[in-house]
PDB file of C-alpha atoms in Angstrom:
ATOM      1  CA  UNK A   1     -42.206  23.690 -48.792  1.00 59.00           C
ATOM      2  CA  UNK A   2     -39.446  25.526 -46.721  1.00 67.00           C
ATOM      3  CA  UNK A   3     -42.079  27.806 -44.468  1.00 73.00           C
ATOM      4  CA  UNK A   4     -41.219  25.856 -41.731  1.00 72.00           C
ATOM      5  CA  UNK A   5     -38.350  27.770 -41.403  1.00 71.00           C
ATOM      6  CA  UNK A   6     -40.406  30.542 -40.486  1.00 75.00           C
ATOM      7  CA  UNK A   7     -41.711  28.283 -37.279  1.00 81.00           C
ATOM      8  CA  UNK A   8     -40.542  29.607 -33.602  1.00 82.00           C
ATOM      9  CA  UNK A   9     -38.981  25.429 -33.337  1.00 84.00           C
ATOM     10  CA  UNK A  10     -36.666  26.460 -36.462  1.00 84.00           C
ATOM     11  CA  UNK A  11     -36.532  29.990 -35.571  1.00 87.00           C
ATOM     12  CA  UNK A  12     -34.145  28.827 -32.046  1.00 88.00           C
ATOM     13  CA  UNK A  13     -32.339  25.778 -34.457  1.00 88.00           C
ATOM     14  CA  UNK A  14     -31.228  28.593 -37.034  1.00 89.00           C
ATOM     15  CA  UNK A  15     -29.907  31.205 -34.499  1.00 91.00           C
ATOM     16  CA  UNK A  16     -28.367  28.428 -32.468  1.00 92.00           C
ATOM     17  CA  UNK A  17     -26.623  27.775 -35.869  1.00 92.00           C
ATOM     18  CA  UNK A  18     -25.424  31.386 -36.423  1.00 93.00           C
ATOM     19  CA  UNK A  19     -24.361  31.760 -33.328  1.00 94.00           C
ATOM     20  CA  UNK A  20     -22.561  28.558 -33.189  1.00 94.00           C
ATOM     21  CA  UNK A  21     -20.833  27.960 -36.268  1.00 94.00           C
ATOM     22  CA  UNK A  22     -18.970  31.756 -36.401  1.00 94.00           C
ATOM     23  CA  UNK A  23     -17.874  31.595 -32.478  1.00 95.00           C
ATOM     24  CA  UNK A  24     -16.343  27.909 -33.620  1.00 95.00           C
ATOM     25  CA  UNK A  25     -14.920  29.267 -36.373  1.00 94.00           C
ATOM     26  CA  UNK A  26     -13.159  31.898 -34.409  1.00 95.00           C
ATOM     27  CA  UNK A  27     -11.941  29.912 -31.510  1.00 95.00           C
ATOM     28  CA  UNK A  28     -10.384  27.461 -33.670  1.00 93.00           C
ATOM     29  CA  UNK A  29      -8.608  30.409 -35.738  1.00 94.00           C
ATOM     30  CA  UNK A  30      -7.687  32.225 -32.175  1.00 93.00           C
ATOM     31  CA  UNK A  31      -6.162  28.513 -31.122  1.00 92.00           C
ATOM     32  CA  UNK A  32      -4.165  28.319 -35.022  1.00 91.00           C
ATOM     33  CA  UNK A  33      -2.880  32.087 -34.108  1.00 89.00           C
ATOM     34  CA  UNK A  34      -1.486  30.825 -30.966  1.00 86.00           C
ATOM     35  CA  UNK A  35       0.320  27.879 -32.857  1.00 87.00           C
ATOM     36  CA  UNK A  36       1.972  30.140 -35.421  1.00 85.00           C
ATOM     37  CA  UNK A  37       3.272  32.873 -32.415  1.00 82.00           C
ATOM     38  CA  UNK A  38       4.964  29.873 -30.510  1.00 79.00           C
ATOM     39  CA  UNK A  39       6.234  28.595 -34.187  1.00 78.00           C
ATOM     40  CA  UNK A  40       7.474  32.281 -34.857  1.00 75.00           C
ATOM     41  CA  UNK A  41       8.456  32.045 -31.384  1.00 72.00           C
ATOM     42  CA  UNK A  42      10.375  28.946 -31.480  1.00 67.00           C
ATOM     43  CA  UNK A  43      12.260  30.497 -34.413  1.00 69.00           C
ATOM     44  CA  UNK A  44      13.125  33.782 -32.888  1.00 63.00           C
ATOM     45  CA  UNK A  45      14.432  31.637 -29.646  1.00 61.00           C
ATOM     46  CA  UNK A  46      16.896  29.788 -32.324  1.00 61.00           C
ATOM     47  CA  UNK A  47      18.401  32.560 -33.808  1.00 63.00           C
ATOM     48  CA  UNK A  48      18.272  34.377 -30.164  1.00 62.00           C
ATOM     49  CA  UNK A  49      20.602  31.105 -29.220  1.00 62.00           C
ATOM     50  CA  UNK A  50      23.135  31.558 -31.692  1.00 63.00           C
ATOM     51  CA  UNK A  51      22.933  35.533 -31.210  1.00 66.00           C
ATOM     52  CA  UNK A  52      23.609  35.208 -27.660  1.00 67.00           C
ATOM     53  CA  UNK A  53      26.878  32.339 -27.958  1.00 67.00           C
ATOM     54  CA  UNK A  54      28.432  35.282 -30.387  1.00 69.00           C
ATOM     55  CA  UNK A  55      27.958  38.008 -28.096  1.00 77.00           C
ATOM     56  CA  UNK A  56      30.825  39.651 -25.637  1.00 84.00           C
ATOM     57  CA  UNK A  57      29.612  38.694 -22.295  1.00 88.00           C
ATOM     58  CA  UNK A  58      28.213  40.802 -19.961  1.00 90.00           C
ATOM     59  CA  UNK A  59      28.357  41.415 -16.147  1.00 93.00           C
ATOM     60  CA  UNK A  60      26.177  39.136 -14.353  1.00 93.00           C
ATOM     61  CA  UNK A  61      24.669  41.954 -12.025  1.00 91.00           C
ATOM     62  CA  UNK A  62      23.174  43.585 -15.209  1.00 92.00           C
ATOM     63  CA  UNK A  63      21.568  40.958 -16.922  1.00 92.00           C
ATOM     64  CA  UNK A  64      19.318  40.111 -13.860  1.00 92.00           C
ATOM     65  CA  UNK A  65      16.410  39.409 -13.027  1.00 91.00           C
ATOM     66  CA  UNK A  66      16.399  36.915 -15.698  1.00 89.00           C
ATOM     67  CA  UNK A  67      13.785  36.809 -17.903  1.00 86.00           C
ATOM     68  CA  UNK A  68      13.102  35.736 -21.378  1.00 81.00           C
ATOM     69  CA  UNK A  69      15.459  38.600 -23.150  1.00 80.00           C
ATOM     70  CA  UNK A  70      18.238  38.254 -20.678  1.00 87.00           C
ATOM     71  CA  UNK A  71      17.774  33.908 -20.372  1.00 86.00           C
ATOM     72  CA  UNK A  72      20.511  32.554 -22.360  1.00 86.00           C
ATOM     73  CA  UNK A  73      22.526  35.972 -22.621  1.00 89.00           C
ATOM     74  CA  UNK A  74      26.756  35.638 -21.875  1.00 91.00           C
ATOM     75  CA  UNK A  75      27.181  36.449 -18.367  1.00 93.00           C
ATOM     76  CA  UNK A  76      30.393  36.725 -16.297  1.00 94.00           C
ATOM     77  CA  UNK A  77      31.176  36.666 -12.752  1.00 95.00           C
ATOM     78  CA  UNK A  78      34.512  36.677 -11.135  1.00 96.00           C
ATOM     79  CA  UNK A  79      34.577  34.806  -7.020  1.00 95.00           C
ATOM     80  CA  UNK A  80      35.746  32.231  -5.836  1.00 96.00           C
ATOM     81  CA  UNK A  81      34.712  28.737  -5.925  1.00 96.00           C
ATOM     82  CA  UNK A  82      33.091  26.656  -2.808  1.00 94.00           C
ATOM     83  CA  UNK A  83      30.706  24.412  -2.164  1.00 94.00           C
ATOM     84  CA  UNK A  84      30.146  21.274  -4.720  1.00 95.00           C
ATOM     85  CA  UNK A  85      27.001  19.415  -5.086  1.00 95.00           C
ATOM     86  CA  UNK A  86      26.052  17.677  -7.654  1.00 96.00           C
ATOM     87  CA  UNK A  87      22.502  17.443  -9.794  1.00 94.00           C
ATOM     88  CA  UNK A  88      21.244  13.515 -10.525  1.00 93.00           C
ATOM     89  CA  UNK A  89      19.057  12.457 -13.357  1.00 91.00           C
ATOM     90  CA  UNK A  90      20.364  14.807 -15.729  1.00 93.00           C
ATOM     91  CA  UNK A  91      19.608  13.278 -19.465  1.00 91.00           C
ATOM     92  CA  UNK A  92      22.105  14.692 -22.572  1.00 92.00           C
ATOM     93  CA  UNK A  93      22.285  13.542 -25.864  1.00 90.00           C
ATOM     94  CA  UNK A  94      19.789  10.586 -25.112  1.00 90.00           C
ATOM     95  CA  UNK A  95      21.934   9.457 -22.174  1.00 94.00           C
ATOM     96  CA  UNK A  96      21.248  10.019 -18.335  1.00 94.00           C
ATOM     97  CA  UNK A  97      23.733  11.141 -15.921  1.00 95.00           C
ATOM     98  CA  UNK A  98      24.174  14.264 -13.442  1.00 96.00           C
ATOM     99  CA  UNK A  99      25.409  18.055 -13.266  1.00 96.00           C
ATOM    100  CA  UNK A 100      28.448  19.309 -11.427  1.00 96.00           C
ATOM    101  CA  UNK A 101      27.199  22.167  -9.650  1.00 97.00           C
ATOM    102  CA  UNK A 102      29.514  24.585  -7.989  1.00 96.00           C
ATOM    103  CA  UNK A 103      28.894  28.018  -6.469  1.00 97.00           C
ATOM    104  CA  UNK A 104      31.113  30.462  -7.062  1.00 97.00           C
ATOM    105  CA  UNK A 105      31.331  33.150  -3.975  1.00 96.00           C
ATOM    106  CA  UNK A 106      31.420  36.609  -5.636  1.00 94.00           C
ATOM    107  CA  UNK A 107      32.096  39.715  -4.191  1.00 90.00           C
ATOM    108  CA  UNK A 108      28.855  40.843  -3.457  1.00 89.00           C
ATOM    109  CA  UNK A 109      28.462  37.348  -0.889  1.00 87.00           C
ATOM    110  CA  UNK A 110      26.054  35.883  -2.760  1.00 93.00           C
ATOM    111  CA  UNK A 111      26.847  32.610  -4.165  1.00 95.00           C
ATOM    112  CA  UNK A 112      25.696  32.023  -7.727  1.00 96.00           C
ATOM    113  CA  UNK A 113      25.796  28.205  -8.839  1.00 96.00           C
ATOM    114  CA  UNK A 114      27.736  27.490 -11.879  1.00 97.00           C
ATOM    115  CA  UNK A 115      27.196  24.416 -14.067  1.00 97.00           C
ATOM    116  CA  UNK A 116      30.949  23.536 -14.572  1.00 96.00           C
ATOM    117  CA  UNK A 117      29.511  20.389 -16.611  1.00 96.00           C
ATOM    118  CA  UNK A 118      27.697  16.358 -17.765  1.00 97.00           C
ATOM    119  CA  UNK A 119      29.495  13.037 -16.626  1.00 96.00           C
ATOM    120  CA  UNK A 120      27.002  10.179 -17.777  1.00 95.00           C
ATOM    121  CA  UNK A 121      26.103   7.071 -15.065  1.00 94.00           C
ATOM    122  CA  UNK A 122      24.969   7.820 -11.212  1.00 93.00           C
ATOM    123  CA  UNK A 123      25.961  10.558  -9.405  1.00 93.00           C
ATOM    124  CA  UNK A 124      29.275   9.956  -7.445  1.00 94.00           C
ATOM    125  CA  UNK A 125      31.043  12.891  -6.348  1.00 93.00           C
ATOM    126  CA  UNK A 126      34.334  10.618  -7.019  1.00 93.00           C
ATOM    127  CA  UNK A 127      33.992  11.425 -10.689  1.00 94.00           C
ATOM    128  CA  UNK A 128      33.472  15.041 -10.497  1.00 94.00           C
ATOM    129  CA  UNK A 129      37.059  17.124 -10.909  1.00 94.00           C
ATOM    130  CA  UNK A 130      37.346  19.236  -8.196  1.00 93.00           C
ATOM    131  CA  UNK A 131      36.779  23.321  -9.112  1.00 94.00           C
ATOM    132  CA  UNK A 132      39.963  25.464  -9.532  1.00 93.00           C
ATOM    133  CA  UNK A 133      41.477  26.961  -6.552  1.00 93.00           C
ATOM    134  CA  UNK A 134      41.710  30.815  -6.129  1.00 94.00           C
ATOM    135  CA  UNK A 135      40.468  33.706  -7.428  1.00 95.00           C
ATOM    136  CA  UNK A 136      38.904  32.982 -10.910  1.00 95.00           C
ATOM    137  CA  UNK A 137      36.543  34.443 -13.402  1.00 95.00           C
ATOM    138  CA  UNK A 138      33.920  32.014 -15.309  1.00 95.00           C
ATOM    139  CA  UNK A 139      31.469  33.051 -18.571  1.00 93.00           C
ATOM    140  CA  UNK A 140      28.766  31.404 -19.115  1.00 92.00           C
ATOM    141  CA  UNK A 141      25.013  30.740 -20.842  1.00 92.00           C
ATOM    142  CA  UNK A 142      22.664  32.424 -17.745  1.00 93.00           C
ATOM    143  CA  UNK A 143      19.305  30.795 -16.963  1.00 92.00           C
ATOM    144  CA  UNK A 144      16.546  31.255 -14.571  1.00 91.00           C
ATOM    145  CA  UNK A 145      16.253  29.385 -11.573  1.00 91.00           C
ATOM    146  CA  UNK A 146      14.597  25.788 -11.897  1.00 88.00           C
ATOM    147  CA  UNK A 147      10.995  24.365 -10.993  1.00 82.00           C
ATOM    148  CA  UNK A 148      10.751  21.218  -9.941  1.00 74.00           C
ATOM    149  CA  UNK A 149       8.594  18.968 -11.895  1.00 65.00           C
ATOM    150  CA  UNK A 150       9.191  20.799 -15.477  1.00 64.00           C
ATOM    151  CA  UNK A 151      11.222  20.203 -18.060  1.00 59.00           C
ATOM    152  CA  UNK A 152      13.134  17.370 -16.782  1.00 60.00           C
ATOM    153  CA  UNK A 153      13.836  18.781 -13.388  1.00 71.00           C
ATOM    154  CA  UNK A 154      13.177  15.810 -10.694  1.00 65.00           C
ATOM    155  CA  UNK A 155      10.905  16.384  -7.959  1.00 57.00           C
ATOM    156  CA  UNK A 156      11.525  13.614  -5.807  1.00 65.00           C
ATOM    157  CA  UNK A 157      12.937  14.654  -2.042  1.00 67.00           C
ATOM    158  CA  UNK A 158      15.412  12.718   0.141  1.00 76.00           C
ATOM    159  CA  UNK A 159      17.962  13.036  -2.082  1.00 86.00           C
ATOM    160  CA  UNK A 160      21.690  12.170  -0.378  1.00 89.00           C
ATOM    161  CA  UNK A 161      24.050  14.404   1.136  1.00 90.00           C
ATOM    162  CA  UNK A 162      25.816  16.945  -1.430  1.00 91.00           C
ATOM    163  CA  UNK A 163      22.982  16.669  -4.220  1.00 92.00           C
ATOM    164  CA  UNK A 164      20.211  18.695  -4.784  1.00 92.00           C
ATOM    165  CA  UNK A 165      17.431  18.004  -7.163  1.00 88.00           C
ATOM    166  CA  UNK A 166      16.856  21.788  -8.331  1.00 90.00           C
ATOM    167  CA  UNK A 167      19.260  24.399  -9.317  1.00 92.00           C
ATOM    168  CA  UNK A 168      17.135  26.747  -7.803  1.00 91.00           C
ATOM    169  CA  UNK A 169      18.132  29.588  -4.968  1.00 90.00           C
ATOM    170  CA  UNK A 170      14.870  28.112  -2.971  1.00 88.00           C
ATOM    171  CA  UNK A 171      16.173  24.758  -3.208  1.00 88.00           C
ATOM    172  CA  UNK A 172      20.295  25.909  -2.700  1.00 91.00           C
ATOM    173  CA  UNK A 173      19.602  28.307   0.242  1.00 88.00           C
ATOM    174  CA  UNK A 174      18.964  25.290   2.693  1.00 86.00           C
ATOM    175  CA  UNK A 175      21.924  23.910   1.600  1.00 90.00           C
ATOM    176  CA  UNK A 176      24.700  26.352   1.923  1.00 91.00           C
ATOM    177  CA  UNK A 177      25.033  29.250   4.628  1.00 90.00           C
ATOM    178  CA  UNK A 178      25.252  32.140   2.990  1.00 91.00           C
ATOM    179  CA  UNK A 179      22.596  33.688  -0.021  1.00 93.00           C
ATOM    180  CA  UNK A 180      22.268  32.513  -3.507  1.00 95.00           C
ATOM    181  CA  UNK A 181      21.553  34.365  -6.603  1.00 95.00           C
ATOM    182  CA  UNK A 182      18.197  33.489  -8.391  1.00 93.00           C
ATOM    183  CA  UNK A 183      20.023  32.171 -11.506  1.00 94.00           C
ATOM    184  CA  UNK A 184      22.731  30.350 -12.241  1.00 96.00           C
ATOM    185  CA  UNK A 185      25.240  29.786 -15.606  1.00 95.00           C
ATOM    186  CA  UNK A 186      26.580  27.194 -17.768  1.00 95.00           C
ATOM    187  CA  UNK A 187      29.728  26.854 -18.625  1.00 94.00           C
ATOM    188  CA  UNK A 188      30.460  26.846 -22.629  1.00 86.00           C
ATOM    189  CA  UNK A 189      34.042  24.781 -21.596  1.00 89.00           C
ATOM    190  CA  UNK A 190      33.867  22.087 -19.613  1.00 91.00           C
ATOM    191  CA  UNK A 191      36.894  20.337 -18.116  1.00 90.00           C
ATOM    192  CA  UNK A 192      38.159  17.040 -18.765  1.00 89.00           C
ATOM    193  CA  UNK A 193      36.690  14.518 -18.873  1.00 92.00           C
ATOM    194  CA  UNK A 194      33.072  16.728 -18.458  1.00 96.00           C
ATOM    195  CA  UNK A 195      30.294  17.809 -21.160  1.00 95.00           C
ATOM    196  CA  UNK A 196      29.609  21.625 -21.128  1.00 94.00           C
ATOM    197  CA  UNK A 197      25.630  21.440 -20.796  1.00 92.00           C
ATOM    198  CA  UNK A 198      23.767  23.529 -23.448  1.00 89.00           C
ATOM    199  CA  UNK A 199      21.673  26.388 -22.333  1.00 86.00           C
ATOM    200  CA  UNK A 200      17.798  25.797 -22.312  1.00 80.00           C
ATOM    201  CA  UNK A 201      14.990  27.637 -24.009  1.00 71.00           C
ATOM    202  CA  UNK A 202      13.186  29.983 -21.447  1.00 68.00           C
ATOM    203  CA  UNK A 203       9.799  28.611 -20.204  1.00 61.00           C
ATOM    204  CA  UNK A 204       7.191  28.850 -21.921  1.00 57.00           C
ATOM    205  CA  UNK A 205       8.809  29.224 -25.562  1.00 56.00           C
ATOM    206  CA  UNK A 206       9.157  26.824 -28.520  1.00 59.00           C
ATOM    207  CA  UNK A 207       7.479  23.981 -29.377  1.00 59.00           C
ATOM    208  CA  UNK A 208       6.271  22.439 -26.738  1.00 64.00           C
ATOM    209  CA  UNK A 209       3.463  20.173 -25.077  1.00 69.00           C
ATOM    210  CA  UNK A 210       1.409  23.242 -25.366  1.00 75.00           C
ATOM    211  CA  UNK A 211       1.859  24.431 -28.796  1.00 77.00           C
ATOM    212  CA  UNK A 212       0.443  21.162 -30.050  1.00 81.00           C
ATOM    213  CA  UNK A 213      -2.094  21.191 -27.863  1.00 86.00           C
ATOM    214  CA  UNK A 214      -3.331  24.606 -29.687  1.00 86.00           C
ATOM    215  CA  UNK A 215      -2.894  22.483 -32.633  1.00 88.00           C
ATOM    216  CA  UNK A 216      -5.187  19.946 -31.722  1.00 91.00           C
ATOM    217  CA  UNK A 217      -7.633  22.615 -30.551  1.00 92.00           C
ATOM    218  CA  UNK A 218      -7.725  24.111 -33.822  1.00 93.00           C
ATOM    219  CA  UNK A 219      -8.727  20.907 -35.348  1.00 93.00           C
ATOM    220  CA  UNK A 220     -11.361  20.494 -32.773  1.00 94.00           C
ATOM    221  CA  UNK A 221     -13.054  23.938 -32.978  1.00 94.00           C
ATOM    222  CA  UNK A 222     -12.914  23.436 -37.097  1.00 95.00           C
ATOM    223  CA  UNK A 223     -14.622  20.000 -36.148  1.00 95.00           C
ATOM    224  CA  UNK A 224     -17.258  21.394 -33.760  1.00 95.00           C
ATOM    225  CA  UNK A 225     -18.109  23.876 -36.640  1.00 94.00           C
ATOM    226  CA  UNK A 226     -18.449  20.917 -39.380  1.00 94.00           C
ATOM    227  CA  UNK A 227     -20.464  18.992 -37.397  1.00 95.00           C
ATOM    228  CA  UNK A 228     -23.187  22.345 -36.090  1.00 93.00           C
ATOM    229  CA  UNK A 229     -23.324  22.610 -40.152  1.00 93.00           C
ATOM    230  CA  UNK A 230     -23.953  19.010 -41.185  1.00 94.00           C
ATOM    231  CA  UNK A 231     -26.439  18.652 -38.029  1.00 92.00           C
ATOM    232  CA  UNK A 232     -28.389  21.347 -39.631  1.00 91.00           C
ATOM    233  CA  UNK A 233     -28.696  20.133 -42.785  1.00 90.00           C
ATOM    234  CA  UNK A 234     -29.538  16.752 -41.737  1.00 90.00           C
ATOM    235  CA  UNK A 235     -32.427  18.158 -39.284  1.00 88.00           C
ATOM    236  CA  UNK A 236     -33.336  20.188 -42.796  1.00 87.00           C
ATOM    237  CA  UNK A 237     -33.935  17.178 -44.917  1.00 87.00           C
ATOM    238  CA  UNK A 238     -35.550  15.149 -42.401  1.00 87.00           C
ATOM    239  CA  UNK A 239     -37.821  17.813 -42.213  1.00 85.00           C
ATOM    240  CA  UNK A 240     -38.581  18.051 -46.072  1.00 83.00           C
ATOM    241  CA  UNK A 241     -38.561  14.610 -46.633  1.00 81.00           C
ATOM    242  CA  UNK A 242     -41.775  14.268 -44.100  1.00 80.00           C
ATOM    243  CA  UNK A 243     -43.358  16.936 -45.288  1.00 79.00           C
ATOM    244  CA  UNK A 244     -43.192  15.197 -49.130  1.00 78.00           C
ATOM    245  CA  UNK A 245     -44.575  12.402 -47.880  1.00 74.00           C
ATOM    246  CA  UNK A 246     -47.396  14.021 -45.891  1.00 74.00           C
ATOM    247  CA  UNK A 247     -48.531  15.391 -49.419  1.00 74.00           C
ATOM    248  CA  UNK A 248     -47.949  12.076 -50.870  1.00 76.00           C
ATOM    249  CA  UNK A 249     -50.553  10.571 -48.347  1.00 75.00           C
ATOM    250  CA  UNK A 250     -47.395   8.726 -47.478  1.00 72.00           C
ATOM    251  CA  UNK A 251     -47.530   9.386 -43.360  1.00 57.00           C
ATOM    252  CA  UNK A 252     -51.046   8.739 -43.326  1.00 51.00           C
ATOM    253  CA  UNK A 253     -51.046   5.640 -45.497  1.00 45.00           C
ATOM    254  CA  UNK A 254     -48.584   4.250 -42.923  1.00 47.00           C
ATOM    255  CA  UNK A 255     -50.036   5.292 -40.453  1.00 45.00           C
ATOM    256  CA  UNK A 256     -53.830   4.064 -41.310  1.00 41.00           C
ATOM    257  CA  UNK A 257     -51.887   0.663 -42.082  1.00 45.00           C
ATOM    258  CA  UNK A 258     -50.646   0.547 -38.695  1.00 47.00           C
ATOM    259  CA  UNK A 259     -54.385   1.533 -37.134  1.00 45.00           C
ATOM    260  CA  UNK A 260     -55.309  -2.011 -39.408  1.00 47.00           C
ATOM    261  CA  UNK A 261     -52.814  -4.170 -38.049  1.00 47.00           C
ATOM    262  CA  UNK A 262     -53.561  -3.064 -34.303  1.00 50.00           C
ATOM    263  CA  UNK A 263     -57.386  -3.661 -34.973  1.00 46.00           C
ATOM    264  CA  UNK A 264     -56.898  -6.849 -36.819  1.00 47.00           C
ATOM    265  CA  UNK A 265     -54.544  -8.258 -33.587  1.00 49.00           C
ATOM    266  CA  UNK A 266     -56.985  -7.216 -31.187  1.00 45.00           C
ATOM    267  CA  UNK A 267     -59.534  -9.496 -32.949  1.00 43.00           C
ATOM    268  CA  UNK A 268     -57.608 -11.958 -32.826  1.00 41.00           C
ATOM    269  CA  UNK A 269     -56.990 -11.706 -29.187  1.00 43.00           C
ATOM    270  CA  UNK A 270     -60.718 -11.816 -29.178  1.00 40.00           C
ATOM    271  CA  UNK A 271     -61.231 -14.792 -30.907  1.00 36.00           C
ATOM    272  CA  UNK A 272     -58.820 -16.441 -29.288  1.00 38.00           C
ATOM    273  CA  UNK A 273     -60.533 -15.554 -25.700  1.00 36.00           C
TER     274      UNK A 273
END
């Protein structure tokens, strides 16, 4: 009954099965892997967090460049403040508003740009406090420059005089006249009436847009694999079930039943011509 199996058709169905079914099976368990890093990731970036707001700061010069050990790390810088700008569509707690930027000149003559904090509504430099005068020294949360386009960050241009859209050095260096480091810090204290802004996951980390999307790979991979399988199977008892009725006389019963019903139509055409 089954030595069809043994046929070259069946021969290419079965190793298309074999082949298929294992390489679904581990794609979908590479894609599930992936998931549980960035979940184990996600939890290592939490505890990392709360690591990091205990820690005794460190000097800003030796935590860069920043990357995803140093991101979020207690920095400290001593300068003097300048230039103000101020960040728009800024969202915190649910609610949108804008950064106050400042860059603090240090010693070395770069700039770096210090989050000093949130005020909710549309940016108006009115509301922003002005920065402290003289000589001062500011600790804060360090992060890597901005993209536009991710994670909140607009990308729109045009933006008005004494606002920028990125806190980035590539978007900052066309604004002021002297050089800007490639990261910048949040303040932990924020002055009245401000919000100190929380310090962001590094790029790339947590559970994101991505890590789901593993998730639904998974599923789809585990999917592709079900269906190779049930395909088979189907194909398998189509194949038996003919082959039952062929011994039966079944096929050719059917199919000398249709040869009578063409032969009596065609005399009837006859008869009728």
């Amino acid at each position: 009954m089954y030595r069809f199996l043994l046929t070259p058709r069946w021969w290419g169905i079965n190793v298309f099965v074999l082949l298929a079914v294992p390489f679904c099976v581990f794609m979908g368990s590479w894609q599930l892997g992936r998931f549980e890093d960035r979940v184990q990731e996600d939890r290592g970036v939490t505890e990392q967090a709360a690591q990091n707001r205990a820690e005794t700061p460190s000097p800003l010069d030796g935590l860069l460049p920043v990357d995803k050990a140093t991101s979020g790390r207690q920095a400290t810088a001593t300068g003097r403040y300048a230039e103000q700008l101020l960040v728009p569509d800024r969202e915190l707690d649910g609610e949108r508003g804008f950064y106050v930027l400042t860059l603090l000149r240090t010693g070395t003559g770069k700039a770096l740009p210090v989050v000093r904090g949130w005020l909710p509504g549309a940016a108006d430099p009115a509301k922003a406090p002005a920065p402290p005068r003289g000589e001062v020294t500011v600790t804060g949360a360090l992060q890597a420059s901005e993209t536009p386009g991710d994670n909140g960050v607009t990308a729109r241009s045009g933006l008005p005089k004494g606002q920028t859209g990125a806190i980035s050095a590539a978007s900052l260096v066309n604004l002021v006249p002297y050089d800007v480091y490639d990261a910048w810090i949040t303040l932990a204290d924020a002055d009245a009436p401000m919000t100190a802004v929380p310090a962001a996951a590094p790029q790339g980390t947590g559970l994101d847009l991505k890590a789901f999307q593993n998730l639904g790979y998974t599923a789809e991979w585990f999917a592709f694999a079900g269906f190779v399988v049930f395909m088979w199977f189907r194909l398998l008892r189509r194949e038996v079930e003919f082959l039952r009725d062929a011994e039966l006389g079944l096929a050719g019963a059917e199919g000398a039943d249709d040869e009578d019903a063409g032969t009596e139509g065609s005399g009837a055409e006859r008869v009728t011509a």
